[in-house]
C-alpha atoms as a PDB file:
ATOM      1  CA  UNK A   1      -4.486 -10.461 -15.591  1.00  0.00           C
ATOM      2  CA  UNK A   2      -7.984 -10.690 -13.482  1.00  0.00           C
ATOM      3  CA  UNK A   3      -9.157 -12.602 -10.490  1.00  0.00           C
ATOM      4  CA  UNK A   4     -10.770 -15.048 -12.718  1.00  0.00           C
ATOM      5  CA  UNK A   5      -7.282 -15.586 -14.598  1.00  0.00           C
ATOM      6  CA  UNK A   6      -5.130 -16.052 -11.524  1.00  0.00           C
ATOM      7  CA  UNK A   7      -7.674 -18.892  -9.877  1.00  0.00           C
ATOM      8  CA  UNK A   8      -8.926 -20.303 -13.050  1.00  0.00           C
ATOM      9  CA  UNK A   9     -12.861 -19.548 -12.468  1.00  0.00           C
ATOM     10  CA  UNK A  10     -15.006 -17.957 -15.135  1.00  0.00           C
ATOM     11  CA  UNK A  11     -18.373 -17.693 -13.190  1.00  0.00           C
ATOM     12  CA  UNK A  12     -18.487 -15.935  -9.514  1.00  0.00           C
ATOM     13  CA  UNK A  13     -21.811 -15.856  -7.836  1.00  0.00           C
ATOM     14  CA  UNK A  14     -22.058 -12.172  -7.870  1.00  0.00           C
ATOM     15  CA  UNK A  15     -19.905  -9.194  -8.475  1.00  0.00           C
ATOM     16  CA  UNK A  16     -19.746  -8.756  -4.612  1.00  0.00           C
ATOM     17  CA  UNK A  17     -18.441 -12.762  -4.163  1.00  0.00           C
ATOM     18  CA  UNK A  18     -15.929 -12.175  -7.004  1.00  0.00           C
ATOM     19  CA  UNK A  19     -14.882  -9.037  -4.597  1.00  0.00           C
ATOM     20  CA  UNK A  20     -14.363 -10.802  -1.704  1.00  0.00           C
ATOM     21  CA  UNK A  21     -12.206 -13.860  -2.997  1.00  0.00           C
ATOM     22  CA  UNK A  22     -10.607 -11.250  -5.403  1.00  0.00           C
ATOM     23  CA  UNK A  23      -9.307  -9.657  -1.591  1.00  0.00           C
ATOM     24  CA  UNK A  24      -8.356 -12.970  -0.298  1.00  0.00           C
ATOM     25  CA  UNK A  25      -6.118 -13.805  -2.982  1.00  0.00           C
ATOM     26  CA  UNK A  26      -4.680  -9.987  -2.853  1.00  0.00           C
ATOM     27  CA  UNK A  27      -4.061 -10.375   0.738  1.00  0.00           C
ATOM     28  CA  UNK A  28      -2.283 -13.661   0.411  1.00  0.00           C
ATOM     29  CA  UNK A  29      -0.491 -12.290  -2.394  1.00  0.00           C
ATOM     30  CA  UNK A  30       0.353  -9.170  -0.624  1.00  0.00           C
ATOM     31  CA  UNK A  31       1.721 -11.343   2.822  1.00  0.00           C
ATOM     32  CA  UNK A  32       4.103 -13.798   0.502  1.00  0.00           C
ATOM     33  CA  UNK A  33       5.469 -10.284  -0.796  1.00  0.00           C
ATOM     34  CA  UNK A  34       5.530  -9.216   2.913  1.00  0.00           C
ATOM     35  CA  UNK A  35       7.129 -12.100   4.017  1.00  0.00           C
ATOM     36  CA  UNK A  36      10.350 -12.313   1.489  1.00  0.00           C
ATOM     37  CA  UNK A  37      11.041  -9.195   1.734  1.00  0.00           C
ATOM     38  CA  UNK A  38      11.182  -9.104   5.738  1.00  0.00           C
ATOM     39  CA  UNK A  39      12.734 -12.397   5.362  1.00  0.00           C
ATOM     40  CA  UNK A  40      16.179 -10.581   4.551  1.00  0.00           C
ATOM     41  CA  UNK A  41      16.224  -8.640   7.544  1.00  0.00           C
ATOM     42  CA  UNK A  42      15.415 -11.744  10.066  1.00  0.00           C
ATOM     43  CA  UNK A  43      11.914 -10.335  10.614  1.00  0.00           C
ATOM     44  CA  UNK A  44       8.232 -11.438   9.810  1.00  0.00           C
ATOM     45  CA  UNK A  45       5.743  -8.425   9.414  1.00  0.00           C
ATOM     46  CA  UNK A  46       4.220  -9.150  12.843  1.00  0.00           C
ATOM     47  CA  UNK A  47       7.581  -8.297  14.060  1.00  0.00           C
ATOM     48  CA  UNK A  48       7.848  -5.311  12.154  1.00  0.00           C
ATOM     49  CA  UNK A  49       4.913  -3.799  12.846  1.00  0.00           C
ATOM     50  CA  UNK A  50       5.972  -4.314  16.647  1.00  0.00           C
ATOM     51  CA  UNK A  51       8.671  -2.272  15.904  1.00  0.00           C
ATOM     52  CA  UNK A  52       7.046   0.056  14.152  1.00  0.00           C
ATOM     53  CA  UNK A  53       4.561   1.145  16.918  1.00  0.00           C
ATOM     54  CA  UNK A  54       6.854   0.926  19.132  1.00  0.00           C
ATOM     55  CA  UNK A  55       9.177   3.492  17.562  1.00  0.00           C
ATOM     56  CA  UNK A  56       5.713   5.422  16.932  1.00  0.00           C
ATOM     57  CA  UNK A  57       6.187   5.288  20.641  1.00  0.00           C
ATOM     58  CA  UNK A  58       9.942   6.052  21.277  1.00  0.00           C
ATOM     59  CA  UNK A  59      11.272   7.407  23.688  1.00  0.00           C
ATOM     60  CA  UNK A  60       8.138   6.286  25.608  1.00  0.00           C
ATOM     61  CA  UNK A  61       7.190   2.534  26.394  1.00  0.00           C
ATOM     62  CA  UNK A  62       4.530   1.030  25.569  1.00  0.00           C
ATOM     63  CA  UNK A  63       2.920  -2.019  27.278  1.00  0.00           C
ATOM     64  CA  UNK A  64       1.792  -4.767  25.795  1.00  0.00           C
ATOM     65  CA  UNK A  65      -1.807  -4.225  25.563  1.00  0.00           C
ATOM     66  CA  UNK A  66      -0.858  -1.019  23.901  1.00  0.00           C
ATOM     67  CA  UNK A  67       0.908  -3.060  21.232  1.00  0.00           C
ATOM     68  CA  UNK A  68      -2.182  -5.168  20.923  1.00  0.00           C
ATOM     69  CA  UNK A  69      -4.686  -2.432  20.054  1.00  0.00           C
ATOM     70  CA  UNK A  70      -2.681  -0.993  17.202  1.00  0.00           C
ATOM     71  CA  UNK A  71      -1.110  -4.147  15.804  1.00  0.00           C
ATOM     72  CA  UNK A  72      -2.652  -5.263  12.081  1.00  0.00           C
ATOM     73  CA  UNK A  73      -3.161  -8.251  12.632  1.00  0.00           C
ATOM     74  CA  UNK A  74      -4.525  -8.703  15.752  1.00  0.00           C
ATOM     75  CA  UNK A  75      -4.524 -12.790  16.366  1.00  0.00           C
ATOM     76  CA  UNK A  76      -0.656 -12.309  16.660  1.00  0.00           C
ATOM     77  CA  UNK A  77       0.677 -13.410  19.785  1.00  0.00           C
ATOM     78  CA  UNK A  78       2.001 -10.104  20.971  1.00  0.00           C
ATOM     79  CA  UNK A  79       3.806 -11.453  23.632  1.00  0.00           C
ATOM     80  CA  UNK A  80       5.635 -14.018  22.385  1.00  0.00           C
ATOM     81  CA  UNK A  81       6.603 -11.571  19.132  1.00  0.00           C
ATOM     82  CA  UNK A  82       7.677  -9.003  21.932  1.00  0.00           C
ATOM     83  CA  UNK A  83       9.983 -12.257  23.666  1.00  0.00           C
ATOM     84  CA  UNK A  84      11.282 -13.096  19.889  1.00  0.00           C
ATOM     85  CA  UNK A  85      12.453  -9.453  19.670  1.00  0.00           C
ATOM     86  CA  UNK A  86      14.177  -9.432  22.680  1.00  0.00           C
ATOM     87  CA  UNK A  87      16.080 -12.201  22.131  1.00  0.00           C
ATOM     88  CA  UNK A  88      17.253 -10.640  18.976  1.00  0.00           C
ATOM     89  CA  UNK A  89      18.387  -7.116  21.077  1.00  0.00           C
ATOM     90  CA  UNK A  90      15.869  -5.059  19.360  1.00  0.00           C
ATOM     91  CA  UNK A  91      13.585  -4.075  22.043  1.00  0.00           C
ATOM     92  CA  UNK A  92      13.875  -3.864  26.025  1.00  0.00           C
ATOM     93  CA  UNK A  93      11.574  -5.222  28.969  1.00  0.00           C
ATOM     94  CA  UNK A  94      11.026  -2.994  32.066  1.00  0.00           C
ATOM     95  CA  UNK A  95       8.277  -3.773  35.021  1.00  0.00           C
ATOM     96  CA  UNK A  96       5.780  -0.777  34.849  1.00  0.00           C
ATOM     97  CA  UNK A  97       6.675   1.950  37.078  1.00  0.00           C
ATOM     98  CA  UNK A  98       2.334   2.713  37.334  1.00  0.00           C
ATOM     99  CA  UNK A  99       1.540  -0.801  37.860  1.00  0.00           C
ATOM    100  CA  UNK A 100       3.645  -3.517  38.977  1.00  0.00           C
ATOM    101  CA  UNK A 101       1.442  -6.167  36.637  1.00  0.00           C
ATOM    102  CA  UNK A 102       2.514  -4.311  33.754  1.00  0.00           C
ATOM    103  CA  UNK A 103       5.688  -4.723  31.240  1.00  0.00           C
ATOM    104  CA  UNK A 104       6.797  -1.731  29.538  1.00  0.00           C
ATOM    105  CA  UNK A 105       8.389  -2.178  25.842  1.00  0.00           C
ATOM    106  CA  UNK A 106      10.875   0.134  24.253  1.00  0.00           C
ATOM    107  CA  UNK A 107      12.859  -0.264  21.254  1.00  0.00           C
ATOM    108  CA  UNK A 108      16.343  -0.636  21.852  1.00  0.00           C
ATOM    109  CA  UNK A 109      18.772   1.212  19.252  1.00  0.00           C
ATOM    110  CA  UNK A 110      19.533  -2.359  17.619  1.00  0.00           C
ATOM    111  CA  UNK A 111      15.618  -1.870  16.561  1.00  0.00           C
ATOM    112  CA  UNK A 112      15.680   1.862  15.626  1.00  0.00           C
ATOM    113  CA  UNK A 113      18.834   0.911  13.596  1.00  0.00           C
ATOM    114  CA  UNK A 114      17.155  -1.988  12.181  1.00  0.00           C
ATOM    115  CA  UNK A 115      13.672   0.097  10.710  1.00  0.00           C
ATOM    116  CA  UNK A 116      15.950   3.053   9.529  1.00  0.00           C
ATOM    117  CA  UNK A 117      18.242   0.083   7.447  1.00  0.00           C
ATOM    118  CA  UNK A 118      14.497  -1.076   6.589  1.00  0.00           C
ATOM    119  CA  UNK A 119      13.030   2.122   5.382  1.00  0.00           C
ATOM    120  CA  UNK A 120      15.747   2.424   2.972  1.00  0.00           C
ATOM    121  CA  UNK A 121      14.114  -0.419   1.167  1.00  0.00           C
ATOM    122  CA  UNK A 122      10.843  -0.238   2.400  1.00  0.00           C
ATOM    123  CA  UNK A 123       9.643   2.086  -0.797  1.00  0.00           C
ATOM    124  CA  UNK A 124      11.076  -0.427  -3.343  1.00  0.00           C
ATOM    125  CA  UNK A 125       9.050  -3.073  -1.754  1.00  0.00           C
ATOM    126  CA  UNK A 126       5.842  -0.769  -1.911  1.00  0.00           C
ATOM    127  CA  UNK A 127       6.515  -0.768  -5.523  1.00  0.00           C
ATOM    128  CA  UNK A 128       4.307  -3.262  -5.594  1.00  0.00           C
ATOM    129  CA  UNK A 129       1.218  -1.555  -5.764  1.00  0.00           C
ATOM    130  CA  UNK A 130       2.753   1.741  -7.682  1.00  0.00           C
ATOM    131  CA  UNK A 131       1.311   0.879 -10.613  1.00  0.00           C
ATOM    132  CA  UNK A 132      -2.115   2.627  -8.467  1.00  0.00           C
ATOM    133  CA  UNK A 133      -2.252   6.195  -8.858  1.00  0.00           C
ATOM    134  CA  UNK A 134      -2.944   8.122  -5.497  1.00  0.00           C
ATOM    135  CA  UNK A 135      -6.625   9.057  -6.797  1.00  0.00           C
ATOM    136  CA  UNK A 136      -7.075   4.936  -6.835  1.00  0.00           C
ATOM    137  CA  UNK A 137      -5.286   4.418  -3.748  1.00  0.00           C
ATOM    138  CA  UNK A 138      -7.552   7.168  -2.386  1.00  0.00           C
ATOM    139  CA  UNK A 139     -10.901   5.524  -3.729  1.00  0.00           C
ATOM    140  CA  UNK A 140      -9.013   2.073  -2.677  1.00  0.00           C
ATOM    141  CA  UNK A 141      -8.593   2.865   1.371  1.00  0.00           C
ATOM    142  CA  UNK A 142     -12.263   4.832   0.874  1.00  0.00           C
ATOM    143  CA  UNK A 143     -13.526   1.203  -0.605  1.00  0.00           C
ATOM    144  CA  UNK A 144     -12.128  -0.736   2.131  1.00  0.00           C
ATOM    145  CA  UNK A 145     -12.794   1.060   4.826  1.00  0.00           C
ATOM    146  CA  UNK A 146     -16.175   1.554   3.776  1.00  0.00           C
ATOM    147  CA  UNK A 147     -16.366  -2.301   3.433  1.00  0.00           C
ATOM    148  CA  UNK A 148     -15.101  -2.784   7.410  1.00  0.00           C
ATOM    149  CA  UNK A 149     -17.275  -0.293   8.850  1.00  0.00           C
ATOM    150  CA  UNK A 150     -20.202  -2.409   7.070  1.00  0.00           C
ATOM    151  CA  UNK A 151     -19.975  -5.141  10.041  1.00  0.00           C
END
Protein backbone atom coordinates (compact mmCIF):
# COMPACT_ATOMS: atom_id res chain seq x y z
CA UNK A 1 0.00 0.00 0.00
CA UNK A 2 1.01 3.85 -0.94
CA UNK A 3 0.72 7.16 0.77
CA UNK A 4 -2.32 7.88 -1.18
CA UNK A 5 -3.91 4.44 0.11
CA UNK A 6 -3.15 4.89 3.79
CA UNK A 7 -4.75 8.72 3.90
CA UNK A 8 -7.31 8.24 1.28
CA UNK A 9 -6.06 11.14 -1.25
CA UNK A 10 -5.64 10.53 -4.95
CA UNK A 11 -4.27 14.01 -6.04
CA UNK A 12 -1.07 15.65 -4.12
CA UNK A 13 0.01 19.01 -5.31
CA UNK A 14 3.31 17.84 -6.49
CA UNK A 15 5.53 14.86 -6.21
CA UNK A 16 7.61 16.89 -3.62
CA UNK A 17 4.12 17.66 -1.35
CA UNK A 18 3.19 13.95 -1.68
CA UNK A 19 6.97 13.50 -0.18
CA UNK A 20 6.63 15.49 2.59
CA UNK A 21 3.15 14.27 4.04
CA UNK A 22 4.29 10.75 2.83
CA UNK A 23 7.29 11.51 5.86
CA UNK A 24 4.82 12.79 8.27
CA UNK A 25 2.71 9.88 8.24
CA UNK A 26 6.06 7.55 8.29
CA UNK A 27 7.25 9.39 11.24
CA UNK A 28 4.02 9.09 13.13
CA UNK A 29 3.86 5.64 12.11
CA UNK A 30 7.36 4.97 13.05
CA UNK A 31 6.83 6.82 16.89
CA UNK A 32 3.42 4.61 17.63
CA UNK A 33 5.87 1.59 16.76
CA UNK A 34 8.46 3.37 19.01
CA UNK A 35 6.24 3.92 21.63
CA UNK A 36 4.67 0.17 22.21
CA UNK A 37 7.51 -1.30 22.02
CA UNK A 38 9.35 0.95 24.78
CA UNK A 39 6.11 0.80 26.48
CA UNK A 40 7.10 -2.81 27.83
CA UNK A 41 10.15 -1.76 29.35
CA UNK A 42 8.55 1.44 31.32
CA UNK A 43 10.34 3.77 28.89
CA UNK A 44 9.30 6.34 26.10
CA UNK A 45 12.02 6.81 23.31
CA UNK A 46 13.01 10.20 24.75
CA UNK A 47 14.03 8.20 27.66
CA UNK A 48 15.84 5.81 25.77
CA UNK A 49 17.73 7.78 23.80
CA UNK A 50 18.86 9.47 27.22
CA UNK A 51 20.14 6.35 28.04
CA UNK A 52 21.58 5.64 25.11
CA UNK A 53 23.98 8.68 24.96
CA UNK A 54 24.57 8.43 28.09
CA UNK A 55 25.98 4.91 27.95
CA UNK A 56 27.71 6.33 24.62
CA UNK A 57 29.19 8.24 27.47
CA UNK A 58 29.85 5.65 30.29
CA UNK A 59 32.01 5.64 32.46
CA UNK A 60 32.11 9.44 31.89
CA UNK A 61 29.19 11.94 32.77
CA UNK A 62 27.69 13.90 30.78
CA UNK A 63 25.85 17.17 31.63
CA UNK A 64 22.84 18.08 30.60
CA UNK A 65 23.51 20.34 27.81
CA UNK A 66 25.57 17.51 26.49
CA UNK A 67 22.42 15.39 26.46
CA UNK A 68 20.65 18.18 24.69
CA UNK A 69 22.92 18.48 21.64
CA UNK A 70 22.78 14.82 20.73
CA UNK A 71 19.22 14.00 21.72
CA UNK A 72 16.71 13.29 18.45
CA UNK A 73 14.32 15.06 19.27
CA UNK A 74 15.40 18.06 20.55
CA UNK A 75 12.02 19.89 22.06
CA UNK A 76 12.26 17.11 24.80
CA UNK A 77 12.55 18.41 28.11
CA UNK A 78 15.92 16.98 28.94
CA UNK A 79 15.74 17.75 32.33
CA UNK A 80 12.75 16.62 33.45
CA UNK A 81 13.42 13.10 31.27
CA UNK A 82 16.87 13.08 33.21
CA UNK A 83 14.54 13.62 36.84
CA UNK A 84 12.01 10.74 35.42
CA UNK A 85 15.08 8.46 35.11
CA UNK A 86 16.28 9.00 38.31
CA UNK A 87 13.41 8.31 40.00
CA UNK A 88 13.32 5.02 38.27
CA UNK A 89 17.30 4.19 39.52
CA UNK A 90 18.59 4.24 36.08
CA UNK A 91 20.84 7.13 36.04
CA UNK A 92 22.76 9.21 38.85
CA UNK A 93 23.03 13.11 39.61
CA UNK A 94 26.44 14.54 40.71
CA UNK A 95 27.27 18.56 41.00
CA UNK A 96 30.07 19.17 38.36
CA UNK A 97 33.42 18.88 39.74
CA UNK A 98 34.57 21.87 36.71
CA UNK A 99 31.72 24.02 37.46
CA UNK A 100 29.62 24.15 40.39
CA UNK A 101 26.40 25.29 38.01
CA UNK A 102 26.70 22.14 36.32
CA UNK A 103 24.96 18.51 36.93
CA UNK A 104 26.79 15.62 35.75
CA UNK A 105 24.63 12.44 34.49
CA UNK A 106 25.80 8.88 34.52
CA UNK A 107 23.96 5.81 33.98
CA UNK A 108 23.60 3.79 36.89
CA UNK A 109 23.91 -0.16 36.33
CA UNK A 110 19.94 -0.40 36.71
CA UNK A 111 20.22 1.61 33.17
CA UNK A 112 23.14 -0.33 31.58
CA UNK A 113 21.14 -3.47 32.65
CA UNK A 114 18.06 -2.06 31.32
CA UNK A 115 19.56 -1.18 27.37
CA UNK A 116 21.49 -4.59 27.35
CA UNK A 117 17.74 -6.41 28.34
CA UNK A 118 16.63 -3.81 25.48
CA UNK A 119 19.07 -4.62 22.80
CA UNK A 120 18.06 -8.12 22.98
CA UNK A 121 14.85 -7.00 21.40
CA UNK A 122 15.82 -3.98 19.92
CA UNK A 123 16.59 -5.85 16.32
CA UNK A 124 13.10 -7.50 16.28
CA UNK A 125 11.60 -4.14 16.66
CA UNK A 126 13.86 -2.76 13.72
CA UNK A 127 12.21 -5.39 11.76
CA UNK A 128 10.13 -2.95 10.85
CA UNK A 129 11.83 -1.45 8.15
CA UNK A 130 13.80 -4.88 7.03
CA UNK A 131 11.86 -5.28 4.30
CA UNK A 132 14.65 -2.17 2.91
CA UNK A 133 17.67 -3.58 1.59
CA UNK A 134 20.94 -1.78 2.85
CA UNK A 135 21.50 -0.24 -0.81
CA UNK A 136 17.83 1.54 -0.04
CA UNK A 137 18.59 2.28 3.40
CA UNK A 138 21.83 3.73 2.02
CA UNK A 139 20.04 5.93 -0.76
CA UNK A 140 17.27 6.44 2.18
CA UNK A 141 19.73 8.26 4.98
CA UNK A 142 21.57 9.89 1.58
CA UNK A 143 17.77 11.23 0.69
CA UNK A 144 17.13 12.55 4.01
CA UNK A 145 19.98 13.98 4.88
CA UNK A 146 20.23 15.61 1.71
CA UNK A 147 16.65 16.93 2.38
CA UNK A 148 17.87 18.56 6.05
CA UNK A 149 20.91 20.09 4.85
CA UNK A 150 18.47 21.89 2.20
CA UNK A 151 17.33 24.48 5.09
Amino acid sequence: MGIAEDIKQKKFKSEFNKAVINLVFTNSWLSEKQNRFFKQFQLTGPQFNVLRILRGQYPNPATVNLIIERMLDRMSNASRIVDRLETKGLVKRTQCKNDRRAVDVVISESGLKLLEQIDTYLEEWEGAIKNLSEDECNQLNHLLDKMRNGS
